[in-house]
């Protein structure tokens, strides 16, 4: 049985001895509102690391015809480029736009290695996207819930016993999440993880599962 967002919020409330809520329909108040905000905050933090389940390959990046600026999805958390194709971290994410550090500009027209056809560029990138709660796999939901529970307990009350207990749970949940990510990435100690470009890369490109 998967963990719903309502169930996760009620788990946070139970940590501090509060009664559960029946729904997450706005407006939430008091501890219930704080619990949901904490859950959303931790979800964004965890997803921002980039996992197989929230990292998508884009083989073209749309550009604004008038300004040459990139147009990335509103749920973009991070962008990764293959360092073999795009060395020296030339393109970086600023807000929801790509920035050319060599040209010192958001205008990607004329950037080395970028070809533009119509309103699209041939930039290839992995985009880490923020998913809604129901799209996150169960191992991710559980880790987010436990980590959020630890933070929520610290914000709502001061209890060393709660902190110690949830800290141990958090470490255990993270190990399970790493294990499932390891299997999803088909990690190989010699050649590294499978990438999204049709083969293996001999670099540290992609989520570094073992050092998280």
PDB file of N, CA and C in Angstrom, residues 148-205:
ATOM      1  N   UNK A 148      11.049  14.667   6.574  1.00  0.00           N
ATOM      2  CA  UNK A 148      10.179  15.785   6.921  1.00  0.00           C
ATOM      3  C   UNK A 148       9.700  15.672   8.362  1.00  0.00           C
ATOM      4  N   UNK A 149       9.437  14.441   8.820  1.00  0.00           N
ATOM      5  CA  UNK A 149       9.006  14.234  10.191  1.00  0.00           C
ATOM      6  C   UNK A 149      10.056  14.691  11.187  1.00  0.00           C
ATOM      7  N   UNK A 150      11.305  14.428  10.870  1.00  0.00           N
ATOM      8  CA  UNK A 150      12.397  14.860  11.749  1.00  0.00           C
ATOM      9  C   UNK A 150      12.466  16.390  11.818  1.00  0.00           C
ATOM     10  N   UNK A 151      12.363  17.041  10.662  1.00  0.00           N
ATOM     11  CA  UNK A 151      12.413  18.496  10.628  1.00  0.00           C
ATOM     12  C   UNK A 151      11.186  19.100  11.307  1.00  0.00           C
ATOM     13  N   UNK A 152      10.030  18.505  11.058  1.00  0.00           N
ATOM     14  CA  UNK A 152       8.788  19.007  11.632  1.00  0.00           C
ATOM     15  C   UNK A 152       8.818  18.934  13.157  1.00  0.00           C
ATOM     16  N   UNK A 153       9.337  17.823  13.675  1.00  0.00           N
ATOM     17  CA  UNK A 153       9.420  17.664  15.129  1.00  0.00           C
ATOM     18  C   UNK A 153      10.319  18.737  15.736  1.00  0.00           C
ATOM     19  N   UNK A 154      11.414  19.055  15.042  1.00  0.00           N
ATOM     20  CA  UNK A 154      12.321  20.079  15.557  1.00  0.00           C
ATOM     21  C   UNK A 154      11.689  21.462  15.536  1.00  0.00           C
ATOM     22  N   UNK A 155      10.836  21.708  14.542  1.00  0.00           N
ATOM     23  CA  UNK A 155      10.209  23.018  14.429  1.00  0.00           C
ATOM     24  C   UNK A 155       9.032  23.176  15.378  1.00  0.00           C
ATOM     25  N   UNK A 156       8.289  22.084  15.564  1.00  0.00           N
ATOM     26  CA  UNK A 156       7.063  22.163  16.358  1.00  0.00           C
ATOM     27  C   UNK A 156       7.307  22.009  17.852  1.00  0.00           C
ATOM     28  N   UNK A 157       8.219  21.096  18.215  1.00  0.00           N
ATOM     29  CA  UNK A 157       8.503  20.839  19.627  1.00  0.00           C
ATOM     30  C   UNK A 157       9.992  20.562  19.781  1.00  0.00           C
ATOM     31  N   UNK A 158      10.453  20.510  21.018  1.00  0.00           N
ATOM     32  CA  UNK A 158      11.830  20.137  21.309  1.00  0.00           C
ATOM     33  C   UNK A 158      11.815  18.815  22.053  1.00  0.00           C
ATOM     34  N   UNK A 159      12.284  17.746  21.390  1.00  0.00           N
ATOM     35  CA  UNK A 159      12.264  16.425  22.001  1.00  0.00           C
ATOM     36  C   UNK A 159      13.439  15.615  21.504  1.00  0.00           C
ATOM     37  N   UNK A 160      14.402  15.324  22.355  1.00  0.00           N
ATOM     38  CA  UNK A 160      15.575  14.544  21.970  1.00  0.00           C
ATOM     39  C   UNK A 160      15.189  13.127  21.574  1.00  0.00           C
ATOM     40  N   UNK A 161      14.174  12.562  22.220  1.00  0.00           N
ATOM     41  CA  UNK A 161      13.783  11.185  21.923  1.00  0.00           C
ATOM     42  C   UNK A 161      13.202  11.082  20.510  1.00  0.00           C
ATOM     43  N   UNK A 162      12.390  12.074  20.113  1.00  0.00           N
ATOM     44  CA  UNK A 162      11.838  12.087  18.763  1.00  0.00           C
ATOM     45  C   UNK A 162      12.956  12.240  17.746  1.00  0.00           C
ATOM     46  N   UNK A 163      13.865  13.154  18.017  1.00  0.00           N
ATOM     47  CA  UNK A 163      14.984  13.406  17.097  1.00  0.00           C
ATOM     48  C   UNK A 163      15.811  12.148  16.873  1.00  0.00           C
ATOM     49  N   UNK A 164      16.173  11.440  17.924  1.00  0.00           N
ATOM     50  CA  UNK A 164      16.995  10.239  17.801  1.00  0.00           C
ATOM     51  C   UNK A 164      16.269   9.150  17.017  1.00  0.00           C
ATOM     52  N   UNK A 165      15.005   8.936  17.328  1.00  0.00           N
ATOM     53  CA  UNK A 165      14.224   7.881  16.671  1.00  0.00           C
ATOM     54  C   UNK A 165      14.081   8.149  15.181  1.00  0.00           C
ATOM     55  N   UNK A 166      13.666   9.355  14.817  1.00  0.00           N
ATOM     56  CA  UNK A 166      13.446   9.653  13.413  1.00  0.00           C
ATOM     57  C   UNK A 166      14.752   9.763  12.639  1.00  0.00           C
ATOM     58  N   UNK A 167      15.833  10.102  13.301  1.00  0.00           N
ATOM     59  CA  UNK A 167      17.133  10.142  12.634  1.00  0.00           C
ATOM     60  C   UNK A 167      17.538   8.750  12.176  1.00  0.00           C
ATOM     61  N   UNK A 168      17.304   7.760  13.022  1.00  0.00           N
ATOM     62  CA  UNK A 168      17.620   6.377  12.651  1.00  0.00           C
ATOM     63  C   UNK A 168      16.721   5.916  11.507  1.00  0.00           C
ATOM     64  N   UNK A 169      15.441   6.251  11.577  1.00  0.00           N
ATOM     65  CA  UNK A 169      14.509   5.885  10.511  1.00  0.00           C
ATOM     66  C   UNK A 169      14.903   6.544   9.191  1.00  0.00           C
ATOM     67  N   UNK A 170      15.339   7.796   9.276  1.00  0.00           N
ATOM     68  CA  UNK A 170      15.716   8.517   8.066  1.00  0.00           C
ATOM     69  C   UNK A 170      16.892   7.846   7.367  1.00  0.00           C
ATOM     70  N   UNK A 171      17.892   7.464   8.139  1.00  0.00           N
ATOM     71  CA  UNK A 171      19.062   6.802   7.563  1.00  0.00           C
ATOM     72  C   UNK A 171      18.676   5.481   6.909  1.00  0.00           C
ATOM     73  N   UNK A 172      17.786   4.729   7.546  1.00  0.00           N
ATOM     74  CA  UNK A 172      17.351   3.448   7.003  1.00  0.00           C
ATOM     75  C   UNK A 172      16.553   3.650   5.711  1.00  0.00           C
ATOM     76  N   UNK A 173      15.663   4.630   5.705  1.00  0.00           N
ATOM     77  CA  UNK A 173      14.857   4.899   4.515  1.00  0.00           C
ATOM     78  C   UNK A 173      15.719   5.370   3.348  1.00  0.00           C
ATOM     79  N   UNK A 174      16.747   6.157   3.639  1.00  0.00           N
ATOM     80  CA  UNK A 174      17.641   6.630   2.574  1.00  0.00           C
ATOM     81  C   UNK A 174      18.404   5.466   1.955  1.00  0.00           C
ATOM     82  N   UNK A 175      18.826   4.514   2.760  1.00  0.00           N
ATOM     83  CA  UNK A 175      19.532   3.353   2.229  1.00  0.00           C
ATOM     84  C   UNK A 175      18.634   2.543   1.298  1.00  0.00           C
ATOM     85  N   UNK A 176      17.370   2.399   1.660  1.00  0.00           N
ATOM     86  CA  UNK A 176      16.427   1.673   0.808  1.00  0.00           C
ATOM     87  C   UNK A 176      16.227   2.428  -0.505  1.00  0.00           C
ATOM     88  N   UNK A 177      16.108   3.747  -0.422  1.00  0.00           N
ATOM     89  CA  UNK A 177      15.943   4.557  -1.624  1.00  0.00           C
ATOM     90  C   UNK A 177      17.170   4.439  -2.527  1.00  0.00           C
ATOM     91  N   UNK A 178      18.355   4.468  -1.945  1.00  0.00           N
ATOM     92  CA  UNK A 178      19.582   4.319  -2.732  1.00  0.00           C
ATOM     93  C   UNK A 178      19.643   2.953  -3.400  1.00  0.00           C
ATOM     94  N   UNK A 179      19.185   1.928  -2.683  1.00  0.00           N
ATOM     95  CA  UNK A 179      19.241   0.582  -3.227  1.00  0.00           C
ATOM     96  C   UNK A 179      18.338   0.447  -4.450  1.00  0.00           C
ATOM     97  N   UNK A 180      17.132   1.018  -4.368  1.00  0.00           N
ATOM     98  CA  UNK A 180      16.239   0.953  -5.519  1.00  0.00           C
ATOM     99  C   UNK A 180      16.769   1.807  -6.666  1.00  0.00           C
ATOM    100  N   UNK A 181      17.404   2.928  -6.354  1.00  0.00           N
ATOM    101  CA  UNK A 181      17.995   3.763  -7.397  1.00  0.00           C
ATOM    102  C   UNK A 181      19.157   3.045  -8.068  1.00  0.00           C
ATOM    103  N   UNK A 182      19.928   2.336  -7.274  1.00  0.00           N
ATOM    104  CA  UNK A 182      21.048   1.546  -7.799  1.00  0.00           C
ATOM    105  C   UNK A 182      20.542   0.553  -8.841  1.00  0.00           C
ATOM    106  N   UNK A 183      19.455  -0.137  -8.524  1.00  0.00           N
ATOM    107  CA  UNK A 183      18.900  -1.113  -9.450  1.00  0.00           C
ATOM    108  C   UNK A 183      18.334  -0.436 -10.697  1.00  0.00           C
ATOM    109  N   UNK A 184      17.680   0.708 -10.507  1.00  0.00           N
ATOM    110  CA  UNK A 184      17.090   1.415 -11.645  1.00  0.00           C
ATOM    111  C   UNK A 184      18.157   1.933 -12.598  1.00  0.00           C
ATOM    112  N   UNK A 185      19.296   2.370 -12.050  1.00  0.00           N
ATOM    113  CA  UNK A 185      20.376   2.912 -12.873  1.00  0.00           C
ATOM    114  C   UNK A 185      21.265   1.819 -13.438  1.00  0.00           C
ATOM    115  N   UNK A 186      21.070   0.580 -12.996  1.00  0.00           N
ATOM    116  CA  UNK A 186      21.911  -0.531 -13.454  1.00  0.00           C
ATOM    117  C   UNK A 186      23.378  -0.200 -13.248  1.00  0.00           C
ATOM    118  N   UNK A 187      23.724   0.217 -12.016  1.00  0.00           N
ATOM    119  CA  UNK A 187      25.063   0.709 -11.717  1.00  0.00           C
ATOM    120  C   UNK A 187      26.120  -0.382 -11.855  1.00  0.00           C
ATOM    121  N   UNK A 188      27.240  -0.002 -12.460  1.00  0.00           N
ATOM    122  CA  UNK A 188      28.373  -0.902 -12.645  1.00  0.00           C
ATOM    123  C   UNK A 188      29.607  -0.191 -12.126  1.00  0.00           C
ATOM    124  N   UNK A 189      30.367  -0.845 -11.237  1.00  0.00           N
ATOM    125  CA  UNK A 189      31.502  -0.185 -10.608  1.00  0.00           C
ATOM    126  C   UNK A 189      32.610   0.160 -11.611  1.00  0.00           C
ATOM    127  N   UNK A 190      32.681  -0.548 -12.723  1.00  0.00           N
ATOM    128  CA  UNK A 190      33.745  -0.304 -13.691  1.00  0.00           C
ATOM    129  C   UNK A 190      33.357   0.812 -14.653  1.00  0.00           C
ATOM    130  N   UNK A 191      32.153   0.735 -15.211  1.00  0.00           N
ATOM    131  CA  UNK A 191      31.789   1.684 -16.251  1.00  0.00           C
ATOM    132  C   UNK A 191      30.804   2.750 -15.806  1.00  0.00           C
ATOM    133  N   UNK A 192      30.340   2.656 -14.553  1.00  0.00           N
ATOM    134  CA  UNK A 192      29.426   3.666 -14.062  1.00  0.00           C
ATOM    135  C   UNK A 192      27.987   3.325 -14.427  1.00  0.00           C
ATOM    136  N   UNK A 193      27.050   4.254 -14.124  1.00  0.00           N
ATOM    137  CA  UNK A 193      25.643   3.981 -14.400  1.00  0.00           C
ATOM    138  C   UNK A 193      25.322   4.152 -15.870  1.00  0.00           C
ATOM    139  N   UNK A 194      24.261   3.451 -16.318  1.00  0.00           N
ATOM    140  CA  UNK A 194      23.757   3.712 -17.661  1.00  0.00           C
ATOM    141  C   UNK A 194      23.296   5.160 -17.722  1.00  0.00           C
ATOM    142  N   UNK A 195      23.626   5.844 -18.822  1.00  0.00           N
ATOM    143  CA  UNK A 195      23.127   7.199 -18.964  1.00  0.00           C
ATOM    144  C   UNK A 195      21.931   7.197 -19.909  1.00  0.00           C
ATOM    145  N   UNK A 196      21.440   8.367 -20.233  1.00  0.00           N
ATOM    146  CA  UNK A 196      20.272   8.468 -21.084  1.00  0.00           C
ATOM    147  C   UNK A 196      20.639   8.760 -22.530  1.00  0.00           C
ATOM    148  N   UNK A 197      21.898   8.563 -22.872  1.00  0.00           N
ATOM    149  CA  UNK A 197      22.355   8.912 -24.207  1.00  0.00           C
ATOM    150  C   UNK A 197      22.685   7.691 -25.052  1.00  0.00           C
ATOM    151  N   UNK A 198      22.209   6.511 -24.633  1.00  0.00           N
ATOM    152  CA  UNK A 198      22.376   5.330 -25.454  1.00  0.00           C
ATOM    153  C   UNK A 198      23.594   4.505 -25.124  1.00  0.00           C
ATOM    154  N   UNK A 199      24.200   4.696 -23.997  1.00  0.00           N
ATOM    155  CA  UNK A 199      25.372   3.900 -23.651  1.00  0.00           C
ATOM    156  C   UNK A 199      25.871   4.260 -22.273  1.00  0.00           C
ATOM    157  N   UNK A 200      27.069   3.798 -21.935  1.00  0.00           N
ATOM    158  CA  UNK A 200      27.649   4.115 -20.641  1.00  0.00           C
ATOM    159  C   UNK A 200      28.664   5.237 -20.808  1.00  0.00           C
ATOM    160  N   UNK A 201      28.808   6.021 -19.779  1.00  0.00           N
ATOM    161  CA  UNK A 201      29.762   7.113 -19.829  1.00  0.00           C
ATOM    162  C   UNK A 201      30.864   6.851 -18.826  1.00  0.00           C
ATOM    163  N   UNK A 202      32.088   7.162 -19.193  1.00  0.00           N
ATOM    164  CA  UNK A 202      33.227   6.911 -18.319  1.00  0.00           C
ATOM    165  C   UNK A 202      33.519   8.148 -17.481  1.00  0.00           C
ATOM    166  N   UNK A 203      32.460   8.728 -16.913  1.00  0.00           N
ATOM    167  CA  UNK A 203      32.607   9.924 -16.091  1.00  0.00           C
ATOM    168  C   UNK A 203      31.699   9.761 -14.882  1.00  0.00           C
ATOM    169  N   UNK A 204      31.657  10.806 -14.074  1.00  0.00           N
ATOM    170  CA  UNK A 204      30.753  10.783 -12.917  1.00  0.00           C
ATOM    171  C   UNK A 204      29.437  11.463 -13.253  1.00  0.00           C
ATOM    172  N   UNK A 205      29.151  11.647 -14.532  1.00  0.00           N
ATOM    173  CA  UNK A 205      27.901  12.275 -14.952  1.00  0.00           C
ATOM    174  C   UNK A 205      26.707  11.460 -14.486  1.00  0.00           C
TER     175      UNK A 205
END
